[in-house]
Amino acid sequence: MLGCQRRGLRAPLLLLSLLLLAFWDEGNGQLHYSVPEEAKHGTFVGRIAQDLGLELEELVPRLFRVASKGQGDLLEVNLQNGILFVNSRIDREELCEQSAECSIHLEVIVDRPLQVFHVEVEVKDINDNPPVFSFREQKLLISESKQSDSRFPLEGASDADIEENALLTYRLSQNEYFSLESPTNSKQTKRLSLILKKSLDREKTPELNLLLTATDGGKPELTGTVQLFVCVLDVNDNDPEFDQSEYKVRLMENAAKETLVIKLNATDRDEGVNGEITYSLRSIKPNGRLSFTIDENNGEVRVNGSLDYEENKFYEIEVQATDKGTPPMAGHCTVWVEILDTNDNSPEVAVTSLSLPVREDTQPSAVIALISVSDLDSGVNGQVTCSLTPNVPFKIVSTFKNYYSLVLDSALDRESVSSYDLVVTARDGGSPSLWATATVSVEVADMNDNAPAFAQPEYTVFVKENNPPGCHIFTVSARDADTQENALVSYSLVEQRVGERALSSYVSVHAESGKVYALQSLDHEELELLQFQVSARDAGVPPLGSNVTLQVFVLDENDNAPALLAPRAGSAGGAVTELVSRSVGAGHVVAKVRAVDADSGYNAWLSYELQPAAGSARSLFRVGLYTGEISTTRAMDETDSPRQRLLVLVKDHGEPALTVTATVLVSLVESNQVPKASSRASSRAVGPEAALVDVNVYLIIAICAVSSLLVLTLLLYTALRCSAPPIQGACGPDKPRLVCSSAVGSWSYSQQRRQRVCSGEGPPKTDLMAFSPSLPPGVDGEEQGEKLEAGSNHPGQVSFIQIPPIQEVC
């Protein structure tokens, strides 16, 4: 009804009168418009943006778009003014055929945030289709013996329009024999027929040419015509007659070919050849296809092809019964076939507007995708329910009729599940039910929610001292459960002070590989334990990190030779000088060599050996292997030299062993001369020798006085230290002395060093500890050695706690 121009008439005001304003249907929350079919391009339909409550300036940023399922781009929206307009030709008959209701369903989708609106645009019918007859001409055989008021059925016209535009009226061209009887309702229960007004005379009028015109009820009205050829026959004056003029049959759409629809029966009151009847199909509506056949002899109507409820729900079959008279006579009936629906169409599932991938921090109730389902069947067979794969953090929410939203139901964790393959199942209500599925792959996008993690909170590393600078001592490795840059880990030192120096002067860590390097040569005597932390941090925004503690133990090497303690006062040239009476027996201790080693463990375990004198058959003296005590091996005689020069080799147990030689000068004197040795020497001395003896005597006295004062000071200092409370701290001056067992069961001690073991923070953690045997207070190292060598030591009193060597050692 939009601006039709026919036979030179224009009606521009008619178009404006038929355009309807948009309105909201409060029953279902759907926006409705209407538009006449055949409207021109650009015809206004409605202000859709305004009616949906959207601002014009947000249409483009929010990706405003309109989707029409299976109906192309008939309608479009102007994003500048928000007006819905006609974009291309709309043919109502092409969209909906002769359905009473015809609408275009639009999905209006707006992103950021995602919103979906449903719009129904009703297509109004206009009178754009004229009535059409199936044939251009119809031929009627009418016997001259027909009585007045006889009726002759005609095939009417069809109009593709609906309602008033398809309401047809007929008129017949002017003639004296026939008038027209038209149907009185849309169901056409009364057929279109010719009525004979007066008897025919074949000799006077053998045939008639009539024009039948069909006019619809549209404005302006449209017409169609068909030529009627009436042939007047003679003699056979009885028509075949059916039991009923109309038959109604119900048939399932899945009926097989050759299925019997109905058996028709017509009778003729004539006899002989004029009473023999044959059957034929005159027409099949609505599409004219030969979906049915009829047996010309027995009148059985059977299915000829496949029937489809979704294509045609009703069939109108015109059947003609013709006798074999001369001329033949015919009777007519109508068979109405109603097609019943069966569940022969599976649902269809369509997934649109996917918001992928989904960030793992997306909040529940967020819309992930839009889902639409449809089923061509009707009734229960077309009622579709939608379901989703169980045990997934998603759910399906119905939005409108057969439209659903895929919604996030619970929190996501990419590290647990990185993607989901969701199966959407649509199932109809038929028996048996049919279903269809659609797969939606949802990938979870990573967020930086996992800090790098080390396999253990701390590592213990053993490194030999005197390592080359830049030596690789360990590799730290942290794993990040995230991906890409969120899992890209870099390493760094947690800076701290180690004594007076910065940690970075000792070690460094490679930022990418996590390799830890010693920047300088480490000295066990200076630093036994270096404890520090390495930080691992990812490249996410914001970055996350964690720390690991490294305990680096510096292992001792035999890099220090034994050192002799200072000789006693009165010794000459650094050698130990002793006066021994010739009357002493075997086993008399005449002197003791004292030495210490700056190393530890076996490297500081000292042994003493007496070097044999040249040309000596049997030595007068021997030295204790681990005590350093020099004692006589036998009683002295007159042949023994009064001056004995002894060389004692002090050797540690390192690999290789380091040594030092001590010289001990032993003077053999008579027993009554020992205390008076100085005076005798002075009385026998003459000249310069007497002066030298006096100097030595004074020197010995001075050394003895100084030594006595030093011993007294050391005793006082020791007493004060023992009475003072122990000092707690990370770097204490005292430490347990390492005690080592020899092959012969005797013991030796390394020097009690006072180097600090520092970690920079917190108390030290001892991974290798040695405890000395319980000894009474006041017993010095020499006395302990004597007692241990004498058999008073108990190896079971020494306890070791040792951690197996781990990691790598330079």
mmCIF file of C-alpha atoms in Angstrom, residues 276-448:
data_model
loop_
_atom_site.group_PDB
_atom_site.id
_atom_site.type_symbol
_atom_site.label_atom_id
_atom_site.label_comp_id
_atom_site.label_asym_id
_atom_site.label_seq_id
_atom_site.Cartn_x
_atom_site.Cartn_y
_atom_site.Cartn_z
ATOM 1 C CA GLU A 276 -18.922 -45.479 -17.862
ATOM 2 C CA ILE A 277 -16.795 -43.041 -15.814
ATOM 3 C CA THR A 278 -13.117 -42.145 -15.816
ATOM 4 C CA TYR A 279 -11.439 -39.982 -13.170
ATOM 5 C CA SER A 280 -8.844 -37.230 -13.608
ATOM 6 C CA LEU A 281 -7.169 -34.480 -11.591
ATOM 7 C CA ARG A 282 -7.994 -31.033 -12.827
ATOM 8 C CA SER A 283 -5.759 -29.043 -10.467
ATOM 9 C CA ILE A 284 -3.746 -29.257 -7.249
ATOM 10 C CA LYS A 285 -3.318 -26.128 -5.194
ATOM 11 C CA PRO A 286 -1.407 -24.235 -3.912
ATOM 12 C CA ASN A 287 1.647 -24.975 -6.039
ATOM 13 C CA GLY A 288 0.197 -27.034 -8.867
ATOM 14 C CA ARG A 289 2.782 -29.791 -8.542
ATOM 15 C CA LEU A 290 1.634 -33.315 -9.120
ATOM 16 C CA SER A 291 2.009 -34.367 -5.494
ATOM 17 C CA PHE A 292 -0.899 -36.750 -5.923
ATOM 18 C CA THR A 293 -2.171 -39.148 -8.611
ATOM 19 C CA ILE A 294 -5.564 -40.714 -9.241
ATOM 20 C CA ASP A 295 -6.421 -44.038 -10.789
ATOM 21 C CA GLU A 296 -8.656 -43.191 -13.750
ATOM 22 C CA ASN A 297 -10.649 -46.389 -13.378
ATOM 23 C CA ASN A 298 -11.309 -46.778 -9.626
ATOM 24 C CA GLY A 299 -10.871 -43.184 -8.353
ATOM 25 C CA GLU A 300 -8.115 -43.956 -5.840
ATOM 26 C CA VAL A 301 -6.069 -40.861 -4.967
ATOM 27 C CA ARG A 302 -2.517 -41.700 -3.871
ATOM 28 C CA VAL A 303 0.605 -39.825 -2.799
ATOM 29 C CA ASN A 304 2.906 -39.243 -5.741
ATOM 30 C CA GLY A 305 5.882 -37.516 -4.082
ATOM 31 C CA SER A 306 7.247 -36.377 -0.737
ATOM 32 C CA LEU A 307 5.062 -34.186 1.404
ATOM 33 C CA ASP A 308 6.462 -31.459 3.652
ATOM 34 C CA TYR A 309 4.385 -29.830 6.326
ATOM 35 C CA GLU A 310 6.859 -26.943 6.502
ATOM 36 C CA GLU A 311 6.298 -26.261 2.789
ATOM 37 C CA ASN A 312 2.509 -26.747 2.463
ATOM 38 C CA LYS A 313 0.021 -27.435 5.211
ATOM 39 C CA PHE A 314 -3.073 -27.835 2.982
ATOM 40 C CA TYR A 315 -3.762 -29.113 -0.517
ATOM 41 C CA GLU A 316 -6.876 -28.484 -2.586
ATOM 42 C CA ILE A 317 -7.376 -31.207 -5.183
ATOM 43 C CA GLU A 318 -9.961 -30.726 -7.944
ATOM 44 C CA VAL A 319 -11.208 -34.112 -9.256
ATOM 45 C CA GLN A 320 -13.276 -34.568 -12.385
ATOM 46 C CA ALA A 321 -15.382 -37.632 -13.256
ATOM 47 C CA THR A 322 -16.124 -37.943 -16.982
ATOM 48 C CA ASP A 323 -18.424 -40.424 -18.678
ATOM 49 C CA LYS A 324 -17.845 -42.034 -22.048
ATOM 50 C CA GLY A 325 -20.964 -40.739 -23.659
ATOM 51 C CA THR A 326 -21.119 -38.702 -26.801
ATOM 52 C CA PRO A 327 -20.606 -36.013 -25.934
ATOM 53 C CA PRO A 328 -18.994 -36.968 -22.559
ATOM 54 C CA MET A 329 -20.399 -35.472 -19.371
ATOM 55 C CA ALA A 330 -18.372 -34.578 -16.265
ATOM 56 C CA GLY A 331 -18.930 -34.239 -12.547
ATOM 57 C CA HIS A 332 -16.617 -32.521 -10.052
ATOM 58 C CA CYS A 333 -15.597 -32.662 -6.421
ATOM 59 C CA THR A 334 -12.951 -31.124 -4.159
ATOM 60 C CA VAL A 335 -10.635 -33.082 -1.857
ATOM 61 C CA TRP A 336 -9.158 -31.020 0.991
ATOM 62 C CA VAL A 337 -5.968 -32.680 2.278
ATOM 63 C CA GLU A 338 -4.621 -31.444 5.635
ATOM 64 C CA ILE A 339 -0.948 -32.313 6.186
ATOM 65 C CA LEU A 340 -0.068 -33.230 9.777
ATOM 66 C CA ASP A 341 3.340 -32.350 11.157
ATOM 67 C CA THR A 342 5.875 -34.985 12.197
ATOM 68 C CA ASN A 343 9.134 -34.362 14.004
ATOM 69 C CA ASP A 344 11.325 -34.540 10.914
ATOM 70 C CA ASN A 345 13.417 -31.397 11.397
ATOM 71 C CA SER A 346 16.283 -31.184 13.837
ATOM 72 C CA PRO A 347 16.800 -27.924 15.709
ATOM 73 C CA GLU A 348 19.358 -25.495 14.384
ATOM 74 C CA VAL A 349 21.869 -23.752 16.655
ATOM 75 C CA ALA A 350 23.701 -20.538 15.749
ATOM 76 C CA VAL A 351 26.385 -18.916 17.927
ATOM 77 C CA THR A 352 27.154 -15.239 17.275
ATOM 78 C CA SER A 353 28.982 -12.298 18.826
ATOM 79 C CA LEU A 354 31.696 -14.242 20.607
ATOM 80 C CA SER A 355 33.634 -12.182 23.186
ATOM 81 C CA LEU A 356 36.873 -14.182 23.024
ATOM 82 C CA PRO A 357 39.319 -14.783 24.539
ATOM 83 C CA VAL A 358 37.957 -14.419 28.079
ATOM 84 C CA ARG A 359 40.285 -12.888 30.662
ATOM 85 C CA GLU A 360 40.701 -15.067 33.723
ATOM 86 C CA ASP A 361 39.748 -12.113 35.946
ATOM 87 C CA THR A 362 36.393 -11.690 34.194
ATOM 88 C CA GLN A 363 33.603 -11.337 36.710
ATOM 89 C CA PRO A 364 30.766 -13.891 36.792
ATOM 90 C CA SER A 365 27.544 -13.017 34.892
ATOM 91 C CA ALA A 366 29.549 -11.553 31.995
ATOM 92 C CA VAL A 367 28.047 -12.413 28.576
ATOM 93 C CA ILE A 368 30.430 -14.504 26.484
ATOM 94 C CA ALA A 369 28.330 -15.269 23.385
ATOM 95 C CA LEU A 370 24.825 -15.083 21.936
ATOM 96 C CA ILE A 371 23.023 -18.265 20.928
ATOM 97 C CA SER A 372 19.894 -18.627 18.804
ATOM 98 C CA VAL A 373 17.977 -21.854 18.146
ATOM 99 C CA SER A 374 15.178 -22.680 15.695
ATOM 100 C CA ASP A 375 13.078 -25.631 14.548
ATOM 101 C CA LEU A 376 10.983 -25.751 11.381
ATOM 102 C CA ASP A 377 8.452 -28.087 12.985
ATOM 103 C CA SER A 378 5.353 -26.857 14.785
ATOM 104 C CA GLY A 379 3.703 -27.426 18.123
ATOM 105 C CA VAL A 380 5.580 -29.629 20.533
ATOM 106 C CA ASN A 381 7.872 -30.748 17.710
ATOM 107 C CA GLY A 382 9.095 -27.177 17.367
ATOM 108 C CA GLN A 383 9.528 -26.401 21.066
ATOM 109 C CA VAL A 384 13.279 -26.305 21.662
ATOM 110 C CA THR A 385 15.169 -26.405 24.946
ATOM 111 C CA CYS A 386 18.847 -25.518 25.180
ATOM 112 C CA SER A 387 21.483 -27.059 27.473
ATOM 113 C CA LEU A 388 25.251 -26.783 28.021
ATOM 114 C CA THR A 389 28.144 -29.137 28.782
ATOM 115 C CA PRO A 390 27.997 -29.969 32.532
ATOM 116 C CA ASN A 391 30.673 -29.150 35.097
ATOM 117 C CA VAL A 392 31.951 -26.004 33.391
ATOM 118 C CA PRO A 393 32.081 -22.451 34.792
ATOM 119 C CA PHE A 394 29.507 -21.271 32.267
ATOM 120 C CA LYS A 395 25.738 -21.357 31.979
ATOM 121 C CA ILE A 396 23.028 -20.597 29.430
ATOM 122 C CA VAL A 397 20.454 -17.906 30.209
ATOM 123 C CA SER A 398 17.276 -17.499 28.140
ATOM 124 C CA THR A 399 16.810 -13.932 26.921
ATOM 125 C CA PHE A 400 13.854 -14.023 24.495
ATOM 126 C CA LYS A 401 11.928 -16.928 22.981
ATOM 127 C CA ASN A 402 14.596 -19.012 21.233
ATOM 128 C CA TYR A 403 17.458 -16.675 22.087
ATOM 129 C CA TYR A 404 20.012 -17.386 24.809
ATOM 130 C CA SER A 405 23.152 -15.866 26.269
ATOM 131 C CA LEU A 406 26.274 -17.825 27.219
ATOM 132 C CA VAL A 407 27.194 -16.358 30.612
ATOM 133 C CA LEU A 408 30.208 -16.854 32.886
ATOM 134 C CA ASP A 409 28.955 -18.648 36.000
ATOM 135 C CA SER A 410 32.063 -18.763 38.234
ATOM 136 C CA ALA A 411 35.647 -17.522 38.403
ATOM 137 C CA LEU A 412 38.229 -18.734 35.877
ATOM 138 C CA ASP A 413 41.796 -19.880 36.503
ATOM 139 C CA ARG A 414 43.949 -20.220 33.396
ATOM 140 C CA GLU A 415 46.605 -22.133 35.312
ATOM 141 C CA SER A 416 44.036 -24.843 36.094
ATOM 142 C CA VAL A 417 42.175 -24.893 32.758
ATOM 143 C CA SER A 418 43.423 -22.791 29.837
ATOM 144 C CA SER A 419 40.539 -23.433 27.427
ATOM 145 C CA TYR A 420 37.056 -24.920 27.328
ATOM 146 C CA ASP A 421 35.291 -26.721 24.495
ATOM 147 C CA LEU A 422 31.651 -26.064 25.282
ATOM 148 C CA VAL A 423 28.923 -28.064 23.575
ATOM 149 C CA VAL A 424 25.543 -26.354 23.251
ATOM 150 C CA THR A 425 22.731 -28.883 22.729
ATOM 151 C CA ALA A 426 19.316 -27.886 21.381
ATOM 152 C CA ARG A 427 16.602 -30.558 21.764
ATOM 153 C CA ASP A 428 12.994 -30.372 20.576
ATOM 154 C CA GLY A 429 9.950 -31.789 22.315
ATOM 155 C CA GLY A 430 9.020 -34.335 19.658
ATOM 156 C CA SER A 431 8.774 -38.070 20.175
ATOM 157 C CA PRO A 432 11.353 -39.253 19.515
ATOM 158 C CA SER A 433 13.101 -35.935 20.059
ATOM 159 C CA LEU A 434 15.724 -34.586 17.681
ATOM 160 C CA TRP A 435 18.682 -32.486 18.645
ATOM 161 C CA ALA A 436 21.586 -30.500 17.258
ATOM 162 C CA THR A 437 24.820 -29.324 18.807
ATOM 163 C CA ALA A 438 27.245 -26.456 18.369
ATOM 164 C CA THR A 439 30.734 -26.259 19.811
ATOM 165 C CA VAL A 440 32.060 -23.054 21.338
ATOM 166 C CA SER A 441 35.796 -22.948 22.059
ATOM 167 C CA VAL A 442 36.502 -20.512 24.885
ATOM 168 C CA GLU A 443 40.145 -19.628 25.463
ATOM 169 C CA VAL A 444 41.101 -18.149 28.839
ATOM 170 C CA ALA A 445 43.467 -15.166 28.586
ATOM 171 C CA ASP A 446 46.255 -15.055 31.166
ATOM 172 C CA MET A 447 46.575 -12.474 33.935
ATOM 173 C CA ASN A 448 49.655 -11.964 36.079
#
